């Protein structure tokens, strides 16, 4: 039996922006088919994604985060580790794990930037839902 539920993992850093991805995701996949999980930051997403995938309960798992250059560490290294971990979680489990993780080079917490990224995360959430549904259809066709 093919799972009909989806998991959505979201990082709490910049939650006001990141949560918009869930809003976009649930425009296409009904909210009552989506289990939502919060993690502290992007770095924690791959482990939870893998654990969720291994349950066999989910058709796909989407993970959302905003990884910004805070001037303390190289955010591109963190972003690469996150994306690599998400890909590995999907490959190891056989469950699609989708990234809605953005890594802007120049982010400032101004009304202008926050507005741009909120709108962008809504769109990226929709795109993740479209990808989850498409992958599900394609895999079902392959199995038939």
Short mmCIF file of C-alpha atoms in Angstrom, two decimals:
data_model
loop_
_atom_site.label_atom_id
_atom_site.label_comp_id
_atom_site.label_asym_id
_atom_site.label_seq_id
_atom_site.Cartn_x
_atom_site.Cartn_y
_atom_site.Cartn_z
CA UNK A 1 0.00 0.00 0.00
CA UNK A 2 1.36 3.40 -0.99
CA UNK A 3 1.43 6.02 1.79
CA UNK A 4 -0.80 9.05 1.24
CA UNK A 5 0.65 11.21 4.01
CA UNK A 6 3.45 13.72 3.69
CA UNK A 7 5.91 15.02 6.25
CA UNK A 8 7.02 18.64 6.34
CA UNK A 9 10.09 19.48 8.42
CA UNK A 10 10.83 23.15 9.06
CA UNK A 11 13.69 24.91 10.77
CA UNK A 12 12.79 27.38 13.50
CA UNK A 13 15.47 29.91 12.53
CA UNK A 14 13.68 32.66 10.61
CA UNK A 15 10.37 30.86 11.25
CA UNK A 16 8.30 33.80 10.03
CA UNK A 17 9.83 33.31 6.59
CA UNK A 18 10.34 29.54 6.56
CA UNK A 19 6.76 28.79 7.66
CA UNK A 20 5.57 30.28 4.37
CA UNK A 21 6.90 27.20 2.57
CA UNK A 22 4.39 25.10 4.50
CA UNK A 23 1.64 27.50 3.43
CA UNK A 24 2.60 27.01 -0.21
CA UNK A 25 2.93 23.23 0.22
CA UNK A 26 -0.57 22.94 1.67
CA UNK A 27 -2.07 24.89 -1.22
CA UNK A 28 -1.59 21.70 -3.28
CA UNK A 29 -1.51 18.94 -0.68
CA UNK A 30 -4.32 19.16 1.90
CA UNK A 31 -3.11 20.12 5.36
CA UNK A 32 -4.86 17.09 6.87
CA UNK A 33 -2.48 14.88 4.83
CA UNK A 34 0.63 16.65 6.15
CA UNK A 35 2.41 15.98 9.44
CA UNK A 36 4.52 18.97 10.48
CA UNK A 37 7.75 18.72 12.46
CA UNK A 38 9.90 21.56 13.79
CA UNK A 39 13.66 21.39 14.25
CA UNK A 40 15.97 24.04 15.73
CA UNK A 41 17.82 24.77 12.49
CA UNK A 42 18.68 23.47 9.05
CA UNK A 43 21.49 21.25 10.28
CA UNK A 44 19.02 19.07 12.20
CA UNK A 45 16.74 18.40 9.21
CA UNK A 46 18.55 15.46 7.53
CA UNK A 47 18.51 13.22 10.62
CA UNK A 48 14.80 13.77 11.24
CA UNK A 49 14.03 13.39 7.53
CA UNK A 50 15.81 10.03 7.53
CA UNK A 51 13.99 8.89 10.67
CA UNK A 52 10.62 9.91 9.23
CA UNK A 53 11.37 8.25 5.90
CA UNK A 54 12.32 5.00 7.60
CA UNK A 55 8.88 4.76 9.24
CA UNK A 56 7.30 3.99 5.85
CA UNK A 57 4.40 6.31 6.68
CA UNK A 58 5.16 9.04 4.15
CA UNK A 59 4.94 9.34 0.38
CA UNK A 60 7.50 12.17 0.54
CA UNK A 61 9.18 14.47 3.02
CA UNK A 62 9.78 18.17 2.41
CA UNK A 63 12.31 20.12 4.47
CA UNK A 64 12.44 23.92 4.66
CA UNK A 65 15.09 26.27 6.03
CA UNK A 66 16.71 29.63 5.42
CA UNK A 67 20.48 29.43 5.89
CA UNK A 68 21.95 32.92 6.01
CA UNK A 69 25.45 34.29 6.28
CA UNK A 70 25.60 35.40 9.90
CA UNK A 71 29.25 36.36 9.66
CA UNK A 72 30.31 33.70 12.17
CA UNK A 73 30.64 30.65 9.94
CA UNK A 74 30.59 29.84 6.25
CA UNK A 75 26.89 29.34 5.61
CA UNK A 76 27.65 27.68 2.28
CA UNK A 77 29.32 24.77 4.11
CA UNK A 78 26.27 24.35 6.33
CA UNK A 79 23.95 24.54 3.33
CA UNK A 80 25.98 21.93 1.44
CA UNK A 81 25.98 19.58 4.44
CA UNK A 82 22.20 19.94 4.76
CA UNK A 83 21.47 19.29 1.10
CA UNK A 84 23.89 16.33 1.03
CA UNK A 85 22.23 14.92 4.16
CA UNK A 86 18.74 15.31 2.73
CA UNK A 87 19.78 13.59 -0.49
CA UNK A 88 21.37 10.75 1.46
CA UNK A 89 18.21 10.37 3.59
CA UNK A 90 16.16 9.95 0.43
CA UNK A 91 18.60 7.59 -1.24
CA UNK A 92 19.04 5.43 1.87
CA UNK A 93 15.32 5.17 2.59
CA UNK A 94 13.86 5.13 -0.92
CA UNK A 95 11.45 7.90 0.11
CA UNK A 96 11.67 11.23 -1.76
CA UNK A 97 13.18 13.91 0.49
CA UNK A 98 12.76 17.38 -0.99
CA UNK A 99 14.69 20.51 -0.09
CA UNK A 100 13.05 23.89 0.28
CA UNK A 101 16.27 25.28 1.71
CA UNK A 102 17.46 28.65 0.51
CA UNK A 103 20.89 30.14 1.09
CA UNK A 104 20.92 33.80 0.07
CA UNK A 105 24.32 35.45 -0.11
CA UNK A 106 23.00 38.83 1.00
CA UNK A 107 20.14 38.64 3.48
CA UNK A 108 19.26 41.48 5.80
CA UNK A 109 16.32 41.48 8.18
CA UNK A 110 14.70 44.45 6.54
CA UNK A 111 11.03 44.65 5.59
CA UNK A 112 12.06 44.51 1.93
CA UNK A 113 14.16 41.31 2.20
CA UNK A 114 11.71 39.60 4.57
CA UNK A 115 8.86 40.33 2.15
CA UNK A 116 10.79 39.00 -0.83
CA UNK A 117 11.74 35.78 0.95
CA UNK A 118 8.27 35.19 2.41
CA UNK A 119 6.80 35.31 -1.10
CA UNK A 120 9.63 33.17 -2.46
CA UNK A 121 9.12 30.51 0.22
CA UNK A 122 5.42 30.26 -0.64
CA UNK A 123 6.38 29.56 -4.24
CA UNK A 124 9.10 27.09 -3.25
CA UNK A 125 6.59 25.28 -1.01
CA UNK A 126 4.21 24.93 -3.97
CA UNK A 127 7.07 23.63 -6.10
CA UNK A 128 7.97 21.04 -3.44
CA UNK A 129 4.35 19.85 -3.37
CA UNK A 130 4.30 19.61 -7.17
CA UNK A 131 7.54 17.61 -7.08
CA UNK A 132 6.21 15.27 -4.37
CA UNK A 133 3.05 14.59 -6.36
CA UNK A 134 4.93 14.13 -9.64
CA UNK A 135 7.47 11.74 -8.14
CA UNK A 136 4.61 9.75 -6.61
CA UNK A 137 2.82 9.46 -9.95
CA UNK A 138 5.99 8.48 -11.78
CA UNK A 139 6.94 5.84 -9.23
CA UNK A 140 3.39 4.43 -9.27
CA UNK A 141 3.55 4.17 -13.07
CA UNK A 142 6.90 2.36 -12.84
CA UNK A 143 5.47 -0.11 -10.35
CA UNK A 144 2.42 -0.87 -12.54
#
